[in-house]
XYZ file of C-alpha atoms in Angstrom:
667
model
C 87.230 169.187 159.082
C 88.163 170.598 155.845
C 91.211 172.624 156.423
C 92.765 175.309 154.184
C 96.447 175.928 153.453
C 97.793 179.001 153.755
C 100.065 180.543 150.755
C 103.362 181.525 152.689
C 103.680 185.363 153.074
C 106.667 187.648 152.402
C 107.145 191.105 153.668
C 106.154 193.592 150.889
C 108.189 194.432 148.333
C 107.026 198.285 147.840
C 107.633 198.517 151.487
C 111.265 198.060 151.026
C 112.303 199.605 147.874
C 109.778 202.352 147.252
C 108.935 201.183 144.260
C 105.498 199.961 142.706
C 105.896 196.447 141.561
C 104.754 196.707 138.304
C 107.247 199.336 137.552
C 110.380 196.940 137.891
C 113.034 196.633 140.144
C 117.022 197.238 139.458
C 119.871 195.672 141.145
C 120.158 197.660 144.122
C 116.342 197.152 144.989
C 116.673 193.567 144.361
C 119.845 192.825 146.990
C 118.117 195.451 149.535
C 114.492 193.148 149.102
C 117.067 190.152 149.647
C 118.835 192.202 152.050
C 116.053 193.198 154.057
C 113.169 191.744 153.073
C 113.762 187.861 151.995
C 116.097 187.219 154.188
C 115.801 189.282 157.140
C 117.192 187.772 160.260
C 116.325 183.997 158.739
C 120.058 183.191 158.242
C 119.225 179.616 157.498
C 117.231 181.173 154.590
C 119.776 183.295 153.621
C 121.929 180.731 153.555
C 119.575 178.185 151.918
C 119.274 181.334 148.517
C 122.944 182.145 148.140
C 124.049 178.214 148.456
C 121.554 176.632 146.611
C 122.662 174.631 143.836
C 119.571 175.507 141.946
C 118.510 178.860 140.498
C 115.941 180.881 142.279
C 113.495 183.351 141.108
C 110.462 185.651 142.152
C 108.528 187.140 139.319
C 105.228 189.419 140.012
C 101.784 188.545 138.007
C 102.913 190.313 134.948
C 105.703 188.060 134.652
C 108.861 190.635 135.692
C 111.813 188.920 137.770
C 111.938 190.871 141.094
C 114.947 188.644 142.473
C 117.024 185.688 141.934
C 119.723 183.883 142.614
C 123.642 183.622 141.735
C 122.720 180.243 140.525
C 120.040 181.439 138.679
C 122.203 184.214 136.941
C 124.981 181.424 135.702
C 122.313 179.256 134.365
C 120.540 181.735 132.202
C 123.506 183.546 131.480
C 123.484 187.232 132.745
C 124.386 188.950 135.438
C 121.792 189.891 138.516
C 121.534 193.897 137.090
C 120.829 192.464 133.573
C 118.038 190.572 135.260
C 116.090 192.066 137.691
C 113.398 194.154 136.337
C 113.101 191.952 132.990
C 110.110 190.251 131.469
C 111.197 186.485 132.397
C 110.645 185.766 128.905
C 113.753 188.221 127.731
C 115.739 185.138 128.531
C 114.624 183.383 125.808
C 116.005 182.781 122.379
C 113.952 183.597 119.299
C 112.370 180.591 118.802
C 110.562 180.408 121.867
C 106.760 181.206 121.914
C 106.692 184.313 124.010
C 103.383 185.314 124.218
C 102.040 181.700 124.980
C 104.672 181.958 127.834
C 103.352 185.305 128.848
C 99.830 184.045 128.690
C 100.206 180.853 130.277
C 101.949 182.637 133.761
C 99.244 184.890 133.565
C 96.584 182.207 133.520
C 98.165 180.854 136.545
C 97.980 184.188 138.404
C 94.835 184.249 137.666
C 93.439 180.957 138.685
C 96.038 180.538 141.355
C 96.344 176.877 139.581
C 100.320 175.677 139.464
C 102.070 172.726 138.399
C 104.706 172.409 141.039
C 106.767 169.996 139.452
C 107.506 169.781 136.188
C 110.097 168.942 133.152
C 110.737 172.168 130.427
C 113.345 172.656 127.657
C 114.243 176.477 127.187
C 116.322 177.837 124.382
C 118.396 180.744 125.459
C 118.966 183.917 124.188
C 122.763 182.773 123.883
C 121.565 179.906 121.732
C 122.491 177.819 124.410
C 119.753 174.823 125.471
C 118.708 174.425 128.978
C 116.838 171.507 130.410
C 115.541 171.794 133.775
C 113.276 170.175 136.058
C 111.003 173.277 137.804
C 109.416 173.905 140.606
C 107.179 176.708 141.407
C 104.577 177.706 144.191
C 103.078 181.250 144.891
C 103.772 183.253 147.973
C 102.247 186.976 149.380
C 103.471 189.402 150.910
C 101.646 191.135 153.716
C 99.244 193.021 151.343
C 98.501 190.111 149.283
C 100.108 190.766 146.635
C 101.173 186.987 144.771
C 104.089 186.138 143.917
C 105.656 183.087 141.616
C 108.598 181.421 143.700
C 110.247 179.352 141.032
C 113.355 176.387 141.979
C 115.254 175.723 138.789
C 117.344 172.557 138.596
C 119.772 172.176 135.396
C 119.014 168.718 134.211
C 120.749 168.804 130.767
C 123.846 167.039 130.841
C 121.581 163.923 133.101
C 118.451 163.999 130.384
C 121.337 164.072 127.604
C 122.927 161.083 129.166
C 119.702 159.387 129.667
C 118.917 159.766 125.769
C 122.301 158.964 124.651
C 121.724 155.708 127.022
C 118.326 155.541 125.353
C 119.632 155.576 121.738
C 122.026 152.784 122.701
C 119.797 150.859 124.389
C 117.495 150.787 121.289
C 119.981 150.770 119.209
C 121.011 147.435 120.979
C 117.884 146.216 120.571
C 117.275 146.891 117.071
C 120.760 145.043 116.625
C 119.473 142.813 118.438
C 115.964 142.308 116.819
C 116.361 142.963 113.514
C 119.326 140.961 112.936
C 119.593 138.248 110.379
C 121.490 135.870 112.808
C 119.224 134.228 115.171
C 119.976 135.206 118.820
C 119.078 133.889 121.865
C 119.379 134.427 125.877
C 118.721 131.208 128.184
C 118.804 130.842 131.929
C 121.385 128.139 133.641
C 117.538 126.189 133.919
C 116.895 126.126 130.553
C 114.523 128.986 130.019
C 114.863 131.118 126.830
C 114.022 134.803 128.583
C 115.027 136.736 124.939
C 115.021 135.710 121.758
C 114.612 137.651 118.382
C 112.648 137.218 115.283
C 115.396 135.272 113.263
C 115.607 133.098 116.202
C 111.630 132.760 116.545
C 111.758 132.051 112.410
C 114.734 129.480 112.773
C 113.025 127.642 115.161
C 109.188 127.442 113.403
C 107.420 129.740 116.260
C 105.555 133.256 116.193
C 106.135 134.660 119.190
C 108.241 134.221 121.919
C 105.389 133.824 124.768
C 105.632 129.984 123.109
C 108.655 129.363 124.372
C 106.782 130.652 127.691
C 107.783 127.419 130.591
C 109.641 125.717 127.632
C 112.674 123.734 128.440
C 115.416 124.233 126.408
C 117.498 120.812 126.631
C 114.292 119.105 125.533
C 112.262 121.161 123.124
C 114.976 121.991 120.973
C 118.021 119.848 121.361
C 117.068 117.146 119.095
C 120.582 114.955 120.911
C 120.252 114.826 125.001
C 124.198 113.871 124.521
C 124.772 117.249 122.259
C 123.212 119.222 124.722
C 124.474 117.740 127.736
C 128.057 118.614 126.117
C 127.310 121.980 125.148
C 126.273 122.900 128.726
C 129.362 121.040 130.302
C 131.811 123.187 127.644
C 130.066 126.680 128.812
C 130.882 125.224 132.529
C 134.195 124.585 132.360
C 135.389 126.988 129.251
C 132.941 130.132 129.502
C 132.142 129.935 125.495
C 131.875 127.542 122.532
C 132.613 128.607 118.936
C 130.893 127.464 115.714
C 129.805 124.420 117.224
C 127.878 121.828 115.034
C 124.555 121.434 116.952
C 121.205 119.554 115.780
C 117.907 121.380 116.838
C 114.459 120.390 116.612
C 111.802 122.908 114.686
C 108.244 123.335 115.879
C 107.114 120.770 113.429
C 109.412 118.572 114.532
C 112.010 119.282 111.474
C 115.793 118.835 112.608
C 118.089 121.537 111.976
C 121.882 121.564 111.455
C 123.144 124.636 113.377
C 126.723 126.069 114.385
C 126.079 128.253 117.668
C 128.712 130.692 118.935
C 127.280 131.332 122.921
C 129.014 132.414 125.998
C 128.145 132.059 129.394
C 126.689 134.847 131.649
C 128.376 134.924 135.013
C 127.483 137.630 137.920
C 129.823 139.636 139.782
C 130.695 136.645 142.242
C 131.268 134.674 138.887
C 128.230 132.362 139.270
C 126.853 131.290 135.987
C 123.399 132.791 135.565
C 122.643 132.329 131.774
C 123.965 131.653 128.600
C 123.756 133.680 125.371
C 124.342 133.584 121.665
C 123.934 133.280 117.816
C 123.044 130.974 115.485
C 123.751 129.732 111.717
C 121.349 127.457 109.865
C 123.637 125.053 107.624
C 120.814 122.639 107.118
C 121.088 123.600 103.347
C 125.331 123.466 103.468
C 125.195 120.392 105.146
C 122.939 118.808 102.555
C 124.651 120.304 99.739
C 128.105 118.433 101.445
C 125.992 115.476 101.931
C 125.014 115.216 98.180
C 128.581 116.360 97.164
C 130.117 113.385 99.221
C 127.077 110.808 97.643
C 128.400 112.203 94.332
C 131.902 111.694 95.013
C 130.774 107.947 96.755
C 128.400 106.965 93.814
C 131.083 107.826 91.414
C 134.035 105.563 93.121
C 130.839 103.092 93.903
C 130.093 102.916 89.970
C 134.132 102.988 88.783
C 134.752 100.013 90.895
C 131.757 98.244 89.912
C 132.191 98.942 86.393
C 136.223 97.919 86.819
C 134.833 94.816 88.698
C 132.133 93.957 85.608
C 135.268 94.927 83.108
C 137.156 92.600 84.819
C 134.695 90.268 85.158
C 133.525 90.424 81.696
C 137.817 89.599 80.276
C 137.716 86.363 82.510
C 134.833 85.494 81.808
C 135.009 85.923 77.855
C 139.112 84.553 78.062
C 137.532 81.627 79.435
C 134.602 81.046 77.011
C 136.298 82.418 73.516
C 137.595 78.659 73.858
C 134.352 77.169 74.062
C 132.927 79.578 71.535
C 135.526 79.460 69.093
C 136.239 75.187 69.531
C 132.784 73.269 68.339
C 132.994 75.771 64.893
C 136.537 74.156 63.891
C 134.772 70.738 64.243
C 131.094 72.359 62.597
C 133.265 74.297 59.588
C 135.696 71.502 59.120
C 133.477 68.620 58.430
C 131.115 70.975 56.108
C 134.142 71.712 54.096
C 134.424 67.323 53.474
C 130.900 67.553 52.636
C 131.231 70.087 50.275
C 134.330 69.168 48.638
C 134.327 64.830 49.231
C 130.454 65.342 48.744
C 130.793 62.716 45.417
C 133.506 60.563 47.330
C 131.651 60.106 50.853
C 129.821 57.050 51.116
C 126.168 57.843 52.807
C 126.868 56.128 56.439
C 130.428 58.377 56.674
C 128.377 61.735 55.308
C 125.695 60.728 57.679
C 128.041 60.592 60.945
C 130.068 63.907 59.885
C 126.386 65.789 59.815
C 125.698 64.003 63.819
C 129.194 65.209 64.398
C 127.788 68.601 62.788
C 124.658 68.815 65.141
C 126.324 67.521 68.156
C 128.501 70.897 68.222
C 125.564 73.173 66.937
C 123.624 71.772 69.587
C 126.393 72.392 72.448
C 127.232 75.726 71.133
C 123.340 76.143 71.516
C 123.761 74.886 74.967
C 126.179 77.324 75.763
C 124.762 80.527 74.270
C 120.979 79.401 76.125
C 123.428 79.475 79.664
C 124.888 82.649 78.508
C 121.670 84.248 78.261
C 120.112 82.942 81.204
C 122.802 84.418 83.158
C 123.401 87.192 81.671
C 119.213 88.173 82.509
C 119.859 86.973 85.922
C 122.869 89.483 86.110
C 120.904 92.454 84.533
C 117.821 92.165 86.264
C 115.983 92.209 83.255
C 114.352 88.647 84.033
C 111.098 88.609 85.472
C 110.003 86.238 88.523
C 105.955 85.426 88.032
C 105.105 84.412 91.676
C 102.664 81.924 92.920
C 102.406 79.061 95.246
C 104.273 75.901 94.669
C 104.155 72.440 95.848
C 107.803 71.134 96.077
C 106.722 67.746 96.806
C 104.682 68.113 93.165
C 107.935 69.952 91.685
C 110.313 67.429 93.010
C 107.601 64.271 91.576
C 107.882 66.361 87.992
C 111.674 66.934 87.966
C 111.936 62.507 88.287
C 109.452 61.865 85.541
C 111.087 64.281 83.371
C 114.640 62.722 83.946
C 113.732 58.972 84.891
C 114.414 57.319 81.459
C 117.711 58.739 81.501
C 118.446 57.230 85.036
C 116.931 53.638 83.672
C 119.344 54.237 81.019
C 121.835 54.354 83.724
C 120.407 51.992 86.037
C 119.770 55.203 89.200
C 117.461 55.109 91.312
C 115.436 58.482 91.679
C 113.346 59.188 95.031
C 111.678 62.050 96.046
C 110.605 62.300 100.181
C 109.775 65.814 99.955
C 106.216 66.441 101.687
C 103.408 67.978 100.015
C 103.090 70.415 102.623
C 106.499 72.098 101.456
C 104.809 74.893 100.057
C 107.257 78.158 98.458
C 106.542 80.910 96.352
C 108.337 81.336 93.519
C 108.771 81.132 90.338
C 107.627 77.255 88.637
C 109.790 77.730 85.241
C 112.779 78.845 87.140
C 112.536 76.250 90.282
C 112.089 73.727 87.755
C 115.619 74.277 86.094
C 117.171 74.652 89.562
C 116.161 71.152 90.520
C 116.308 69.640 87.131
C 120.064 70.917 86.437
C 121.432 69.823 90.012
C 119.550 66.539 89.209
C 120.449 66.001 85.620
C 124.089 67.181 86.720
C 124.196 64.048 89.637
C 122.807 61.971 86.848
C 126.300 62.293 85.072
C 128.399 61.640 88.069
C 126.305 58.788 89.521
C 127.530 55.195 88.793
C 125.029 52.107 88.266
C 123.112 51.119 90.821
C 123.751 54.218 92.689
C 120.672 56.725 93.935
C 120.094 60.086 93.470
C 117.190 61.744 96.558
C 115.296 64.332 96.629
C 114.727 64.630 100.743
C 113.340 67.392 103.133
C 115.803 67.449 105.390
C 114.354 70.408 108.216
C 111.263 72.749 108.244
C 112.453 75.973 110.016
C 110.154 78.560 111.264
C 110.114 80.275 108.206
C 111.534 78.321 105.610
C 111.948 74.608 103.591
C 115.787 73.118 103.637
C 115.857 70.589 100.537
C 118.851 68.045 100.057
C 119.287 66.255 96.240
C 121.962 63.649 97.852
C 123.276 61.540 95.041
C 126.149 58.523 95.823
C 128.332 59.276 92.675
C 132.120 60.094 92.040
C 131.745 63.284 94.345
C 133.517 66.529 93.813
C 137.328 67.195 95.221
C 136.936 69.828 98.367
C 139.347 72.350 96.183
C 136.804 72.700 93.684
C 133.702 73.230 95.783
C 134.122 77.020 96.048
C 134.239 77.070 92.366
C 131.227 75.503 91.869
C 128.848 78.596 92.283
C 130.957 81.508 90.612
C 130.969 81.925 86.652
C 134.099 83.354 86.291
C 135.396 80.478 87.447
C 133.592 77.774 84.736
C 134.025 75.086 86.649
C 133.351 71.877 84.445
C 133.982 68.748 83.832
C 133.224 65.518 81.845
C 130.511 63.659 83.145
C 131.489 59.238 83.474
C 130.068 58.676 80.295
C 131.533 61.618 78.739
C 128.473 64.003 79.235
C 129.911 67.497 78.712
C 129.096 70.080 80.505
C 129.025 74.489 79.731
C 130.214 75.044 83.398
C 127.310 77.584 83.931
C 124.712 75.655 85.168
C 125.490 75.630 88.623
C 126.164 79.370 88.957
C 122.881 80.137 87.326
C 121.253 78.113 89.556
C 122.430 79.661 92.587
C 121.669 82.727 91.147
C 117.970 81.702 91.093
C 117.896 80.234 94.576
C 118.878 84.055 95.816
C 116.070 85.376 93.823
C 113.636 83.735 95.463
C 115.850 85.106 98.853
C 117.012 81.150 99.668
C 120.204 79.965 99.754
C 122.517 76.990 98.555
C 125.711 75.397 99.778
C 127.192 72.268 98.851
C 129.019 69.434 100.791
C 131.027 66.332 99.078
C 133.767 63.836 99.364
C 135.819 62.143 96.514
C 133.815 58.610 95.990
C 131.326 58.994 99.049
C 128.832 61.537 96.963
C 127.438 64.838 97.056
C 124.882 66.900 98.673
C 123.317 70.292 97.352
C 121.321 72.095 100.107
C 118.755 74.319 99.582
C 116.372 76.639 101.744
C 113.361 78.411 100.126
C 111.076 80.580 101.947
C 107.885 79.326 103.324
C 105.193 80.240 101.209
C 103.077 82.594 104.206
C 99.351 82.994 104.498
C 97.249 85.874 103.889
C 96.981 86.343 107.715
C 98.562 86.768 110.642
C 101.325 89.561 111.546
C 103.579 89.327 108.497
C 106.581 92.033 107.803
C 108.454 92.452 104.283
C 112.329 92.873 104.134
C 113.523 94.292 100.710
C 116.798 94.759 100.270
C 118.847 93.935 97.552
C 122.017 92.403 99.250
C 120.411 88.951 100.041
C 122.750 88.291 102.662
C 121.150 91.509 104.751
C 117.674 90.388 103.905
C 118.535 86.699 105.875
C 120.017 88.756 108.681
C 117.207 91.076 109.569
C 114.968 87.934 109.015
C 116.690 86.237 111.225
C 117.037 89.155 113.671
C 113.340 89.718 113.156
C 112.312 85.992 113.984
C 114.649 85.523 117.224
C 112.450 87.916 118.781
C 109.196 87.225 117.291
C 109.317 83.627 116.549
C 105.463 83.501 114.875
C 105.910 86.505 112.239
C 105.920 85.972 109.003
C 108.850 87.415 106.696
C 108.157 88.185 103.066
C 111.829 88.991 100.857
C 111.874 91.347 98.221
C 114.841 92.113 96.334
C 114.140 95.397 94.853
C 111.392 98.050 95.285
C 109.151 96.285 92.295
C 108.506 93.051 94.027
C 107.646 94.557 97.362
C 105.199 97.079 96.127
C 103.671 93.948 94.096
C 104.255 91.588 97.038
C 103.123 94.771 99.662
C 100.035 95.041 97.361
C 98.860 90.899 97.871
C 99.880 90.198 101.397
C 99.177 93.883 103.232
C 102.385 92.657 105.102
C 102.022 94.573 108.628
C 105.180 96.173 108.274
C 107.872 97.349 105.676
C 111.240 97.304 106.082
C 113.571 98.299 103.137
C 116.987 99.991 102.498
C 116.942 103.382 100.849
C 119.717 102.358 98.333
C 118.902 99.786 96.038
C 119.403 98.523 92.188
C 116.111 99.560 90.151
C 113.213 100.980 92.302
C 114.995 102.390 95.467
C 113.520 102.882 98.808
C 112.239 106.338 98.182
C 110.585 105.503 95.190
C 109.046 102.279 96.698
C 108.011 104.864 99.521
C 106.376 107.108 96.753
C 104.516 104.437 95.052
C 103.341 102.835 98.566
C 102.091 105.942 99.971
C 100.781 107.236 96.512
C 98.282 103.727 96.277
C 95.222 103.601 98.235
C 96.066 99.893 99.383
C 99.088 100.504 100.810
C 99.456 104.197 102.093
C 98.658 103.041 105.661
C 101.357 100.079 105.755
C 104.177 101.524 108.142
C 107.409 101.804 106.068
C 111.057 101.917 108.146
C 113.856 102.967 105.608
C 117.540 101.342 106.280
C 120.110 104.335 105.176
C 123.735 104.410 105.571
C 123.264 108.002 105.105
C 123.036 109.718 108.977
C 121.811 113.092 107.840
C 119.160 115.142 109.638
C 118.149 116.399 106.148
C 117.582 112.710 104.665
C 115.508 112.214 108.276
C 113.169 115.124 107.472
C 112.887 114.262 104.063
C 111.934 110.743 104.928
C 109.673 111.414 107.304
C 107.448 114.250 105.695
C 107.026 111.582 102.738
C 105.609 109.311 105.328
C 108.547 107.425 106.257
C 107.621 105.515 110.018
C 110.848 104.825 111.416
C 114.727 105.219 109.950
C 116.948 102.573 111.048
C 120.771 103.428 110.554
C 123.276 101.158 108.911
C 124.694 98.453 110.526
C 121.272 98.125 112.167
C 121.575 96.420 116.006
C 119.191 93.199 116.390
C 117.913 95.426 119.354
C 117.108 98.520 117.375
C 115.065 96.519 115.347
C 113.518 94.627 118.119
C 112.401 97.443 119.142
C 110.941 99.142 115.945
C 108.932 95.768 115.323
C 107.387 95.970 119.022
C 106.710 99.352 118.007
C 104.522 98.416 115.356
C 102.825 95.267 116.645
C 100.265 94.660 118.557
C 101.707 92.591 121.585
C 99.130 90.231 121.618
C 99.668 89.472 117.994
C 102.946 88.064 118.102
C 102.913 86.350 121.454
């Protein structure tokens, strides 16, 4: 059953004041109204009216104020006798739409509808601005005349404080949101709880909602140890300043940043999170690295130039005698032939011409050796790779020197198997065998033997020994044999001359073929040169191409790989150009290349390989001495599959091979 809420009644004002309610009220009448009618014998209501902290007011249907309390007077800045009988709009300043106020007031009385609680801002007659929380209700006198009872609570200071706080918060939010510096807040558990737009841009995210459920420690930190140190320092010290960290962007790129952060703690001192800002110094680090590289390159160039200059000076000081000495003989005999031509017998003239020819031939041999060495050292030499049978090469060497060996009554033999196939340049390898066997003929007495033998077959190499039963070489002279600046030479048993350049050139040729050469000798017992050359690999099976301009590094990496994967074929290249040709021909399963090489370096090699349809899918591992995140990013963007930092540990190389090879293929 629906019930009707009755409007409260009070004693009619007309009975108390003797005035018509529409005729206005004076202060005496109002006090009489309050005393006799409103309060009556109700002491509780009297106490509320007089002691209320809010302004209280009664108005009639025409908006005439009929009663107010002391707080109302203070709130509106007028005395009671100035307020009673006035229209309620008289309390407002000129800026207020008084007509609209009156119209709204009459409409409420006419409809009986009223908003019981609302906020309103008043511009008072005094210019003061009053913000009030208003509570209104209707009351009736005994005759049914309706009055409006209104309670005004001054919330001006409260609202101003609220606005100030809001403004401060807005300034903070604007500062946080629009700061060009990336700013973040995260929980102890590693969740991002707040981040500004700069932070999103820095890490490559479009929305903060992408961070939901992300673990900062595993998502953003590129280095787990850095993350642990970061948290530990904040826990112990409470803050960090300009600490260098490496963060991972959404696309995987690594950034170098400086972070300044502090730990957030609750009232009990328990850490509940972190907040801080970042500065992207990737570009700065790149510039610094480039500067260091330039300085390093300059120092390296300075050192190399110094070494080359010293080598040149030493070489030419050694060779100056040999280059000029033959001319003394040539010019001397030419002078005799010119001046004494008529007096010389024919056999004397022929003898002098033979001397001239011999000296010129020696000079030509010396010049040719120098040219060969220069071409090898400068890298201008072109090696035409082909499969070479060492058995055939050894037999050809013996045939070419067999006549001289018979004259000296020396036996030449070869036991090299026809299975010994290497990949190299036939002309240059022929020079290696010819030079060593030719030298052995000079220092082996009659009835001696010179043998070319296959002494060992390694997993990826053929090991050849060239032995003689000659006079041997003093142990102190052995280190000089392969160094051109030493120019070690001596006359043969029959007085044969040497240039001292043959064995250094032999060593250069062997190294260009990714092999090694060594010598063992004892005086009066003979000499053995041991040469190892990489096997020619088949076009099928798993193969790894190692690219480095340092021979020792290639050998070292090959040894690491074959220690773990004995069945893998190793291809060698001393520069990017050679590596590219080998990659096109053999299609290796993996390429491991140094980044800094003379000629075509690692970066250019990567570009060529990735630009060629035949080689673009071959995984490339770059070995670099520059541990820079920027370099890593650039290499990865250019298609490098993996990056190893020097010095390369065997286990790291093994892990890379395992990653890119099928396990079944390398058992």
